Amino acid sequence: MEFYLNAVLQGLCLSAMAFGIFISMKIFNIPDISTDGTYTLGGVISGFFISQSYNGFAIVGLVMVGGALAGAATGFIHTKLKVNALLAGILVMTALYSINLSILGQSNLPLLNYPTLFTVLNVFQNPTQNTLFIVASIVLILLIIVSYVLKSDFGLAMRATGNSQTMVRAMGVNTDTMKIIGLAIANALTALSGYLMTQLQGFADINMGIGIVIVGLGSVIMGETLINFFAITSVVKMLLTVVLGAVVFQLVLAFALSLGINPNLLKLITAAFVLLIVGLPRFLFKKAE
Amino acid sequence: MIDLQNLHKTYNAGQANKVNAIQNVSLSIKQNDFVVIVGANGSGKSTLLNLISGNVLPSSGKIFIDDKDVSRQPEYKRSPAIARVFQNPFSGTAADLSILDNFRLAALRTQNKTLKIGVNQNFKNKISQQIAQLGMGLEDKLSQPIGSLSGGQRQALTLLMAVMDDLKILLLDEPTAALDPKAANVVMQLAQQLTQQYQLCTILITHNLKDAFTYGNRIIQMAEGKISKDLDATAKTKLTQNEIFNWFS
């Protein structure tokens, strides 16, 4: 039970990143690979400052600014220098590897003896319940903020940018700026996931972000299946399905591990699972078309 | 309202596939004018419209809108004065957004898009009334994604969206090319009605010579990047549909 509860916690921690992927992938149609780097960036910034005995709450702003800058860099390279979005993401991800390593100073930094977000604040006696409460609250706050932004006039312009650039330009919106801001927001959220995960696991690792974009993508695609199935148009409900997708994803991985699968194969299973949820609907609905 | 002076546009300059899309075009269009532009494919009609909207910048020459030099301004800076309706009904609207959200964006065409929630009950009622005028029954479907509507419905809504915010110039780039005759009629009549109601300066590009004959108070024919015929209101009323047909033979 504890095992699956931990998977739920991880899923909730990754929800922030899934919101980010929802913005970059679903709204802007940009596959943002820099996610792998910004997730780790969030992790190493938290790791560094927590190991310097900074308060877990105090550094949240720093983490998000770091992620936002990286995202803005991807957006700038893509829109202003006209580099293919995939390549722009790979460039930023590669550059971030060195930056992350410089910040962390070593490839793995254990934080078990330092106070974290989950030990500073004690609402419940039971540490797991306490962690669940804090993570769930953070996800709820993010859900409210992100859905507010997406429903605002600015958010409408952002959502329309991914839909029809011709239309949005004619509405007086600078689509380049919109994409840069959008990717900055997306990566700020991704860095936040790295921040949460580092404190949940009690260590920061230079390789923690490898393949994380696939996890986010898988969560969003699972959410999207629900969105299409129930014809959901409300932004809040869309984001809820994304959270659900992130949690279910981790539960599936936990289930695979509980079957006794070699943990070294976890990334292979992740990739296969995402391929399955991407490919299966096409395969199933092929006959109907 | 619109003043074009010695406008040139060359694509792929200095290369073997160089195209002189617009050659030395000077044109002045007044407020309340409904100008129809006809011409064969590749005659420069669409380039001319793109130059006015700012989608394409001129190789040389000047563009004035309301006596202001906008020659080097990008599209999003000119859009406060200009609205466009495209040939493809999908271009003018954001498919995944609801009708209401699309209209909200249109209502903010000349303003900043802030972090305010603008879609409230008040706004909804206002849009509902506007859309009811179309008589398409769409006023009850405001929260439906606009992508679920037919091409004709989307094109009519795009036109209505154009006048949601302060507008001077309406550019129609073959707006009915993808529509069935009935829907095309509705859209064209709406365009004419809005031009009069809001005293717009409207430019219509069309291959439909019947529309070219029926609508507008000035007709221009373009050929090889130049204006080859330019008839004012009096001359246009004397024109017969057959004569326009003969322009193309």
Coordinates of C-alpha atoms in Angstrom, one line a residue:
Chain A
M1 CA 0.0 0.0 0.0
E2 CA 2.8 2.4 1.0
F3 CA 4.4 1.4 -2.3
Y4 CA 1.4 2.6 -4.4
L5 CA 0.9 5.6 -2.2
N6 CA 4.4 6.7 -3.0
A7 CA 3.6 6.3 -6.7
V8 CA 0.6 8.6 -6.2
L9 CA 2.9 11.1 -4.5
Q10 CA 5.3 11.0 -7.4
G11 CA 2.5 11.4 -9.8
L12 CA 1.3 14.5 -8.0
C13 CA 4.8 15.9 -7.9
L14 CA 5.0 15.4 -11.7
S15 CA 1.6 17.0 -12.3
A16 CA 3.3 20.4 -12.4
M17 CA 5.5 19.2 -15.3
A18 CA 2.4 17.6 -16.9
F19 CA 0.7 21.1 -16.8
G20 CA 3.8 22.4 -18.5
I21 CA 3.7 19.8 -21.2
F22 CA 0.0 20.5 -21.6
I23 CA 0.8 24.1 -22.3
S24 CA 3.7 23.4 -24.7
M25 CA 2.3 20.3 -26.5
K26 CA -1.4 20.7 -26.4
I27 CA -1.7 24.5 -26.6
F28 CA 1.3 25.4 -28.7
N29 CA 1.9 22.1 -30.5
I30 CA 5.6 22.4 -29.7
P31 CA 7.3 19.2 -28.5
D32 CA 9.5 20.8 -25.9
I33 CA 12.5 18.5 -25.2
S34 CA 14.2 21.1 -23.0
T35 CA 11.8 19.7 -20.3
D36 CA 14.4 17.0 -19.5
G37 CA 16.9 19.7 -18.7
T38 CA 14.6 22.2 -16.9
Y39 CA 13.2 19.4 -14.7
T40 CA 16.8 18.6 -13.6
L41 CA 17.5 22.3 -13.3
G42 CA 14.7 22.6 -10.8
G43 CA 16.1 19.6 -8.9
V44 CA 19.7 20.8 -8.7
I45 CA 18.8 24.4 -7.7
S46 CA 16.7 22.9 -4.9
G47 CA 19.4 20.4 -4.0
F48 CA 22.1 23.1 -3.9
F49 CA 20.1 25.6 -1.7
I50 CA 18.7 22.9 0.6
S51 CA 22.2 21.6 1.2
Q52 CA 23.1 25.2 2.1
S53 CA 20.3 24.9 4.7
Y54 CA 17.9 27.3 3.0
N55 CA 14.2 26.9 3.7
G56 CA 12.4 24.7 1.2
F57 CA 9.7 27.4 0.7
A58 CA 12.1 30.3 0.2
I59 CA 13.7 28.9 -3.0
V60 CA 10.5 28.2 -4.9
G61 CA 10.7 31.5 -6.7
L62 CA 14.3 30.9 -7.7
V63 CA 13.5 27.5 -9.1
M64 CA 10.6 28.8 -11.2
V65 CA 12.7 31.8 -12.5
G66 CA 15.4 29.4 -13.5
G67 CA 13.0 27.2 -15.4
A68 CA 11.3 30.2 -17.0
L69 CA 14.7 31.5 -18.3
A70 CA 15.5 28.1 -19.8
G71 CA 12.0 27.9 -21.4
A72 CA 12.3 31.4 -22.8
A73 CA 15.7 30.5 -24.3
T74 CA 14.1 27.6 -26.1
G75 CA 11.3 29.9 -27.3
F76 CA 13.7 32.5 -28.4
I77 CA 15.8 30.1 -30.4
H78 CA 12.7 28.6 -32.0
T79 CA 10.9 31.8 -32.9
K80 CA 13.6 34.4 -33.4
L81 CA 16.4 32.3 -34.8
K82 CA 13.9 30.2 -36.7
V83 CA 15.4 26.9 -35.5
N84 CA 13.1 23.8 -35.6
A85 CA 11.4 23.5 -32.2
L86 CA 12.7 20.0 -31.5
L87 CA 16.3 21.1 -32.2
A88 CA 15.9 24.2 -30.1
G89 CA 14.8 22.0 -27.2
I90 CA 17.7 19.6 -27.7
L91 CA 20.1 22.5 -27.7
V92 CA 18.8 24.0 -24.5
M93 CA 18.7 20.5 -22.9
T94 CA 22.3 19.8 -23.8
A95 CA 23.5 23.2 -22.6
L96 CA 21.6 22.7 -19.3
Y97 CA 23.4 19.4 -18.6
S98 CA 26.6 21.4 -18.0
I99 CA 24.9 24.1 -16.1
N100 CA 23.1 21.6 -13.9
L101 CA 26.4 19.8 -13.2
S102 CA 28.1 23.1 -12.3
I103 CA 25.3 24.0 -9.9
L104 CA 25.3 20.6 -8.2
G105 CA 29.1 20.3 -8.2
Q106 CA 28.7 16.5 -8.2
S107 CA 26.5 14.0 -10.0
N108 CA 24.4 13.1 -6.9
L109 CA 23.6 15.1 -3.8
P110 CA 21.9 13.4 -0.9
L111 CA 19.6 15.6 1.2
L112 CA 18.4 13.2 3.8
N113 CA 19.8 15.2 6.7
Y114 CA 18.5 18.6 5.7
P115 CA 15.0 20.0 6.3
T116 CA 12.8 20.0 3.3
L117 CA 9.4 21.3 2.3
F118 CA 7.8 18.1 3.7
T119 CA 9.6 18.2 7.1
V120 CA 9.4 21.9 7.8
L121 CA 5.6 22.0 7.7
N122 CA 3.8 19.5 9.9
V123 CA 0.0 19.4 9.5
F124 CA -0.3 15.7 10.1
Q125 CA 1.7 13.5 12.5
N126 CA 2.1 10.7 10.0
P127 CA 4.9 11.8 7.6
T128 CA 3.3 10.2 4.5
Q129 CA -0.1 11.8 5.2
N130 CA 1.7 15.1 5.8
T131 CA 3.6 14.8 2.5
L132 CA 0.4 13.9 0.6
F133 CA -1.4 16.9 2.1
I134 CA 1.4 19.3 1.1
V135 CA 1.8 18.0 -2.4
A136 CA -1.9 17.8 -3.0
S137 CA -2.3 21.4 -1.8
I138 CA 0.5 22.6 -4.1
V139 CA -1.1 20.8 -7.1
L140 CA -4.5 22.3 -6.2
I141 CA -3.0 25.9 -6.0
L142 CA -1.2 25.3 -9.3
L143 CA -4.4 24.0 -10.9
I144 CA -6.3 27.2 -9.8
I145 CA -3.6 29.5 -11.0
V146 CA -3.0 27.8 -14.3
S147 CA -6.7 27.5 -15.1
Y148 CA -7.2 31.1 -14.2
V149 CA -4.4 32.2 -16.5
L150 CA -5.7 30.0 -19.4
K151 CA -9.2 31.4 -19.0
S152 CA -8.1 35.0 -18.9
D153 CA -7.9 37.2 -22.0
F154 CA -4.2 36.6 -22.2
G155 CA -4.7 32.8 -21.9
L156 CA -7.3 32.9 -24.7
A157 CA -4.7 34.6 -27.0
M158 CA -2.2 31.9 -25.9
R159 CA -4.6 29.1 -26.7
A160 CA -5.6 30.6 -30.0
T161 CA -1.9 30.9 -31.0
G162 CA -1.5 27.1 -31.1
N163 CA -4.8 26.8 -33.1
S164 CA -4.5 29.4 -35.8
Q165 CA -1.5 31.7 -36.0
T166 CA -3.1 33.6 -39.0
M167 CA -6.1 34.4 -36.9
V168 CA -4.2 35.4 -33.8
R169 CA -1.8 37.7 -35.7
A170 CA -4.8 39.4 -37.2
M171 CA -6.1 39.9 -33.7
G172 CA -3.0 42.0 -32.9
V173 CA -1.1 39.3 -31.0
N174 CA 2.6 38.9 -31.5
T175 CA 2.8 35.1 -31.8
D176 CA 6.6 34.9 -31.2
T177 CA 6.3 36.7 -27.9
M178 CA 3.3 34.5 -27.0
K179 CA 5.3 31.3 -27.6
I180 CA 8.3 32.6 -25.7
I181 CA 6.1 33.5 -22.7
G182 CA 4.2 30.2 -23.0
L183 CA 7.4 28.1 -23.0
A184 CA 8.7 30.1 -20.1
I185 CA 5.6 29.3 -18.1
A186 CA 5.7 25.7 -19.1
N187 CA 9.3 25.2 -18.1
A188 CA 8.8 27.2 -14.8
L189 CA 6.2 24.5 -14.0
T190 CA 8.5 21.7 -15.1
A191 CA 11.3 23.1 -12.8
L192 CA 8.8 23.1 -10.0
S193 CA 8.2 19.4 -10.5
G194 CA 12.0 18.8 -10.2
Y195 CA 11.9 20.9 -7.0
L196 CA 9.1 18.8 -5.5
M197 CA 10.6 15.5 -6.6
T198 CA 14.1 16.3 -5.2
Q199 CA 12.6 16.9 -1.8
L200 CA 10.3 13.9 -2.0
Q201 CA 13.1 11.6 -2.8
G202 CA 15.6 13.3 -0.6
F203 CA 18.3 13.7 -3.3
A204 CA 19.2 15.6 -6.4
D205 CA 20.7 13.7 -9.3
I206 CA 22.2 15.0 -12.6
N207 CA 20.3 12.2 -14.5
M208 CA 16.9 12.6 -12.8
G209 CA 15.5 14.3 -15.9
I210 CA 16.3 11.7 -18.5
G211 CA 13.2 10.7 -20.4
I212 CA 10.9 12.8 -18.1
V213 CA 9.4 14.6 -21.1
I214 CA 8.0 11.2 -22.2
V215 CA 6.4 10.8 -18.8
G216 CA 4.8 14.3 -19.1
L217 CA 3.7 13.5 -22.7
G218 CA 2.2 10.2 -21.6
S219 CA 0.2 11.9 -18.8
V220 CA -1.1 14.6 -21.2
I221 CA -2.0 12.0 -23.8
M222 CA -3.9 9.9 -21.3
G223 CA -5.7 13.1 -20.2
E224 CA -6.4 14.0 -23.8
T225 CA -8.1 10.6 -24.3
L226 CA -10.5 11.4 -21.5
I227 CA -10.9 15.0 -22.8
N228 CA -11.9 13.7 -26.2
F229 CA -14.0 10.8 -24.8
F230 CA -16.1 13.1 -22.6
A231 CA -15.9 16.1 -25.0
I232 CA -14.5 18.2 -22.2
T233 CA -14.3 21.9 -22.9
S234 CA -13.8 23.4 -19.4
V235 CA -10.1 24.3 -18.7
V236 CA -10.3 23.2 -15.1
K237 CA -11.5 19.7 -16.0
M238 CA -8.9 19.4 -18.7
L239 CA -6.1 20.1 -16.2
L240 CA -7.7 17.7 -13.8
T241 CA -7.5 14.9 -16.4
V242 CA -3.8 15.8 -16.8
V243 CA -3.2 15.4 -13.1
L244 CA -5.1 12.1 -13.2
G245 CA -3.0 11.1 -16.2
A246 CA 0.2 11.8 -14.3
V247 CA -0.9 9.8 -11.3
V248 CA -2.1 6.8 -13.3
F249 CA 1.2 6.8 -15.2
Q250 CA 3.2 6.4 -12.0
L251 CA 0.8 3.8 -10.7
V252 CA 1.3 1.8 -13.9
L253 CA 5.1 2.0 -13.5
A254 CA 4.8 1.0 -9.9
F255 CA 2.6 -2.0 -10.9
A256 CA 5.3 -3.0 -13.4
L257 CA 8.0 -2.9 -10.7
S258 CA 5.8 -4.9 -8.3
L259 CA 5.7 -7.6 -10.9
G260 CA 9.4 -8.0 -10.4
I261 CA 10.6 -6.3 -13.5
N262 CA 14.3 -5.2 -13.4
P263 CA 14.4 -1.5 -12.5
N264 CA 17.0 -1.0 -15.2
L265 CA 14.3 -1.7 -17.7
L266 CA 12.1 1.1 -16.3
K267 CA 12.8 3.6 -19.1
L268 CA 12.1 0.9 -21.7
I269 CA 8.8 0.2 -20.0
T270 CA 8.0 3.9 -19.9
A271 CA 8.7 4.3 -23.6
A272 CA 6.7 1.2 -24.5
F273 CA 3.8 2.4 -22.3
V274 CA 3.7 5.8 -23.9
L275 CA 3.9 4.2 -27.4
L276 CA 1.0 2.0 -26.4
I277 CA -1.3 4.9 -25.3
V278 CA -0.3 6.9 -28.3
G279 CA -0.8 4.1 -30.8
L280 CA -3.6 2.1 -29.3
P281 CA -6.4 4.6 -29.9
R282 CA -5.3 5.0 -33.6
F283 CA -5.2 1.2 -33.9
L284 CA -8.6 0.7 -32.2
F285 CA -10.4 3.4 -34.2
K286 CA -8.9 2.5 -37.5
K287 CA -11.7 0.2 -38.4
A288 CA -14.3 2.9 -37.7
E289 CA -12.8 5.4 -40.0
Chain B
M1 CA -8.1 55.7 -46.0
I2 CA -5.6 53.5 -47.9
D3 CA -2.9 55.1 -50.0
L4 CA -0.5 53.0 -52.0
Q5 CA 2.4 54.8 -53.7
N6 CA 4.6 53.2 -56.3
L7 CA 4.4 49.8 -54.6
H8 CA 6.8 47.1 -55.7
K9 CA 7.1 43.5 -54.4
T10 CA 9.6 41.1 -55.8
Y11 CA 10.0 37.5 -54.5
N12 CA 13.3 35.7 -54.7
A13 CA 15.1 38.8 -56.0
G14 CA 18.3 38.1 -57.9
Q15 CA 17.5 34.4 -58.4
A16 CA 16.4 32.5 -61.4
N17 CA 12.9 32.1 -60.0
K18 CA 12.4 35.8 -59.4
V19 CA 8.8 36.9 -59.4
N20 CA 7.6 40.5 -59.8
A21 CA 4.4 40.1 -57.9
I22 CA 3.5 43.8 -57.7
Q23 CA 4.9 46.3 -60.1
N24 CA 4.6 50.1 -59.5
V25 CA 1.1 50.0 -58.1
S26 CA -0.4 53.3 -56.9
L27 CA -3.9 53.2 -55.6
S28 CA -6.1 55.4 -53.3
I29 CA -9.1 54.0 -51.6
K30 CA -11.6 56.1 -49.6
Q31 CA -13.7 55.3 -46.5
N32 CA -17.1 53.8 -47.4
D33 CA -15.6 52.3 -50.5
F34 CA -16.3 48.7 -51.3
V35 CA -13.6 47.7 -53.9
V36 CA -13.8 44.5 -55.8
I37 CA -10.5 43.2 -57.2
V38 CA -10.6 40.6 -60.0
G39 CA -7.8 39.0 -62.0
A40 CA -6.3 35.7 -63.1
N41 CA -4.2 33.5 -60.7
G42 CA -0.8 35.0 -60.1
S43 CA -1.9 38.5 -61.1
G44 CA -0.9 39.9 -57.7
K45 CA -4.3 40.3 -56.0
S46 CA -3.4 38.4 -52.9
T47 CA 0.0 40.0 -52.7
L48 CA -1.6 43.4 -52.8
L49 CA -4.0 42.4 -49.9
N50 CA -1.0 41.0 -48.0
L51 CA 0.9 44.2 -48.4
I52 CA -2.0 46.2 -47.1
S53 CA -2.4 43.9 -44.0
G54 CA 1.3 43.8 -43.4
N55 CA 1.6 40.1 -43.8
V56 CA 4.1 40.9 -46.5
L57 CA 6.4 43.9 -46.6
P58 CA 7.0 45.8 -49.8
S59 CA 10.3 45.7 -51.7
S60 CA 9.9 49.4 -52.4
G61 CA 7.1 52.1 -52.3
K62 CA 5.0 53.4 -49.5
I63 CA 1.7 52.3 -47.8
F64 CA -0.3 54.9 -45.9
I65 CA -3.3 54.0 -43.7
D66 CA -5.2 57.0 -42.4
D67 CA -2.3 59.2 -43.6
K68 CA 0.1 57.3 -41.4
D69 CA 3.1 55.6 -43.1
V70 CA 2.8 51.9 -42.1
S71 CA 5.1 50.5 -44.9
R72 CA 7.5 48.8 -42.5
Q73 CA 5.0 47.9 -39.8
P74 CA 4.4 44.1 -39.1
E75 CA 0.9 42.7 -39.2
Y76 CA 0.1 42.7 -35.5
K77 CA 0.9 46.4 -35.3
R78 CA -1.5 47.3 -38.1
S79 CA -4.3 45.0 -36.9
P80 CA -6.0 47.8 -34.8
A81 CA -7.3 49.2 -38.1
I82 CA -7.6 46.1 -40.2
A83 CA -9.6 42.9 -40.1
R84 CA -9.2 40.1 -42.6
V85 CA -11.4 37.2 -43.7
F86 CA -9.5 34.4 -45.4
Q87 CA -10.4 32.0 -48.2
N88 CA -9.9 29.1 -45.8
P89 CA -12.7 29.2 -43.1
F90 CA -10.2 27.6 -40.7
S91 CA -7.8 30.5 -40.8
G92 CA -10.1 33.1 -39.4
T93 CA -11.1 31.4 -36.2
A94 CA -9.4 29.3 -33.5
A95 CA -11.0 25.9 -33.9
D96 CA -10.6 24.5 -30.4
L97 CA -11.8 27.6 -28.7
S98 CA -15.6 28.1 -28.1
I99 CA -17.6 30.7 -30.2
L100 CA -17.6 32.9 -27.1
D101 CA -13.8 32.7 -26.6
N102 CA -13.3 33.5 -30.3
F103 CA -15.5 36.6 -30.0
R104 CA -13.7 37.6 -26.8
L105 CA -10.4 37.7 -28.7
A106 CA -12.1 39.6 -31.6
A107 CA -13.4 42.1 -29.1
L108 CA -9.9 42.8 -27.9
R109 CA -8.3 43.1 -31.4
T110 CA -7.1 46.7 -30.7
Q111 CA -6.4 46.2 -27.0
N112 CA -4.0 44.4 -24.8
K113 CA -4.8 40.9 -23.7
T114 CA -4.5 41.1 -20.0
L115 CA -4.8 38.6 -17.2
K116 CA -8.4 39.7 -16.7
I117 CA -11.3 37.2 -17.1
G118 CA -13.3 38.9 -19.9
V119 CA -15.8 36.2 -20.7
N120 CA -18.6 37.0 -18.2
Q121 CA -22.4 36.9 -18.3
N122 CA -22.6 40.4 -19.6
F123 CA -20.3 39.7 -22.5
K124 CA -22.2 36.5 -23.2
N125 CA -25.5 38.3 -23.5
K126 CA -24.0 40.9 -25.8
I127 CA -22.5 38.3 -28.1
S128 CA -25.7 36.2 -28.0
Q129 CA -27.7 39.2 -29.3
Q130 CA -25.1 39.9 -32.1
I131 CA -25.0 36.3 -33.3
A132 CA -28.8 36.0 -33.2
Q133 CA -28.9 38.6 -36.1
L134 CA -27.4 36.0 -38.4
G135 CA -30.4 33.8 -38.0
M136 CA -28.4 30.6 -37.9
G137 CA -29.4 29.5 -34.5
L138 CA -25.8 29.8 -33.2
E139 CA -26.7 32.0 -30.3
D140 CA -27.6 28.8 -28.3
K141 CA -24.3 27.2 -29.0
L142 CA -21.9 29.8 -27.7
S143 CA -19.8 27.4 -25.6
Q144 CA -19.4 24.9 -28.5
P145 CA -15.9 24.8 -30.1
I146 CA -16.0 26.9 -33.2
G147 CA -14.3 24.1 -35.1
S148 CA -17.5 22.0 -34.9
L149 CA -19.4 24.4 -37.2
S150 CA -19.7 24.4 -41.0
G151 CA -17.4 26.5 -43.2
G152 CA -20.3 28.9 -44.0
Q153 CA -21.1 29.4 -40.3
R154 CA -17.5 29.9 -39.5
Q155 CA -17.0 32.4 -42.3
A156 CA -20.1 34.4 -41.2
L157 CA -18.9 34.4 -37.6
T158 CA -15.4 35.6 -38.8
L159 CA -17.1 38.6 -40.5
L160 CA -19.1 39.4 -37.4
M161 CA -15.9 39.1 -35.3
A162 CA -14.2 41.6 -37.5
V163 CA -16.6 44.4 -36.4
M164 CA -16.5 43.5 -32.7
D165 CA -13.8 46.1 -32.1
D166 CA -13.2 49.5 -33.8
L167 CA -12.5 48.7 -37.4
K168 CA -11.7 50.8 -40.5
I169 CA -10.5 48.4 -43.2
L170 CA -12.1 45.0 -44.0
L171 CA -10.0 42.7 -46.3
L172 CA -11.9 39.8 -47.9
D173 CA -9.6 37.3 -49.6
E174 CA -12.0 35.0 -51.6
P175 CA -14.1 34.6 -48.5
T176 CA -16.7 32.4 -50.3
A177 CA -14.4 30.2 -52.4
A178 CA -14.8 27.2 -50.1
L179 CA -18.6 27.7 -49.5
D180 CA -21.7 26.3 -51.1
P181 CA -23.8 28.9 -53.1
K182 CA -26.3 29.5 -50.3
A183 CA -23.8 30.1 -47.6
A184 CA -21.7 32.2 -50.0
N185 CA -24.7 34.4 -50.5
V186 CA -25.3 34.9 -46.8
V187 CA -21.6 35.8 -46.2
M188 CA -21.5 38.3 -49.1
Q189 CA -24.7 40.0 -48.0
L190 CA -23.4 40.2 -44.5
A191 CA -20.2 41.8 -45.8
Q192 CA -22.1 44.4 -47.7
Q193 CA -24.4 45.1 -44.7
L194 CA -21.5 45.5 -42.3
T195 CA -19.6 47.8 -44.7
Q196 CA -22.5 50.2 -44.8
Q197 CA -23.4 49.9 -41.1
Y198 CA -19.9 50.5 -39.8
Q199 CA -18.8 52.7 -42.7
L200 CA -15.8 50.5 -43.6
C201 CA -13.4 50.5 -46.4
T202 CA -13.8 47.0 -47.8
I203 CA -11.6 45.3 -50.4
L204 CA -12.9 42.0 -51.8
I205 CA -10.8 39.6 -53.9
T206 CA -12.9 37.2 -55.8
H207 CA -13.0 34.8 -58.8
N208 CA -16.7 34.8 -58.7
L209 CA -17.6 37.3 -61.5
K210 CA -21.2 37.4 -60.4
D211 CA -20.2 38.6 -57.0
A212 CA -17.8 41.1 -58.6
F213 CA -20.8 42.4 -60.6
T214 CA -23.3 42.4 -57.8
Y215 CA -21.3 43.9 -54.9
G216 CA -19.1 46.9 -54.4
N217 CA -18.9 50.5 -55.8
R218 CA -15.6 50.2 -57.6
I219 CA -14.0 47.4 -59.6
I220 CA -10.3 46.8 -60.3
Q221 CA -8.8 44.3 -62.6
M222 CA -5.2 43.2 -62.0
A223 CA -2.9 41.6 -64.5
E224 CA 0.8 40.7 -64.1
G225 CA 1.2 42.7 -61.0
K226 CA -0.3 45.9 -62.4
I227 CA -3.7 47.5 -62.3
S228 CA -5.2 47.0 -65.8
K229 CA -8.7 48.4 -65.2
D230 CA -10.1 50.6 -62.5
L231 CA -13.8 51.6 -62.8
D232 CA -15.6 53.9 -60.3
A233 CA -19.2 53.6 -59.1
T234 CA -20.7 55.3 -62.1
A235 CA -18.7 53.2 -64.6
K236 CA -19.4 50.0 -62.6
T237 CA -23.2 50.5 -62.7
K238 CA -23.0 50.7 -66.5
L239 CA -21.0 47.5 -66.6
T240 CA -22.7 44.3 -67.6
Q241 CA -21.8 40.9 -66.3
N242 CA -20.9 39.8 -69.8
E243 CA -18.4 42.6 -70.1
I244 CA -16.6 41.4 -67.0
F245 CA -16.5 37.9 -68.4
N246 CA -14.9 39.3 -71.6
W247 CA -12.1 40.8 -69.5
F248 CA -10.9 37.3 -69.0
S249 CA -11.1 36.0 -72.5

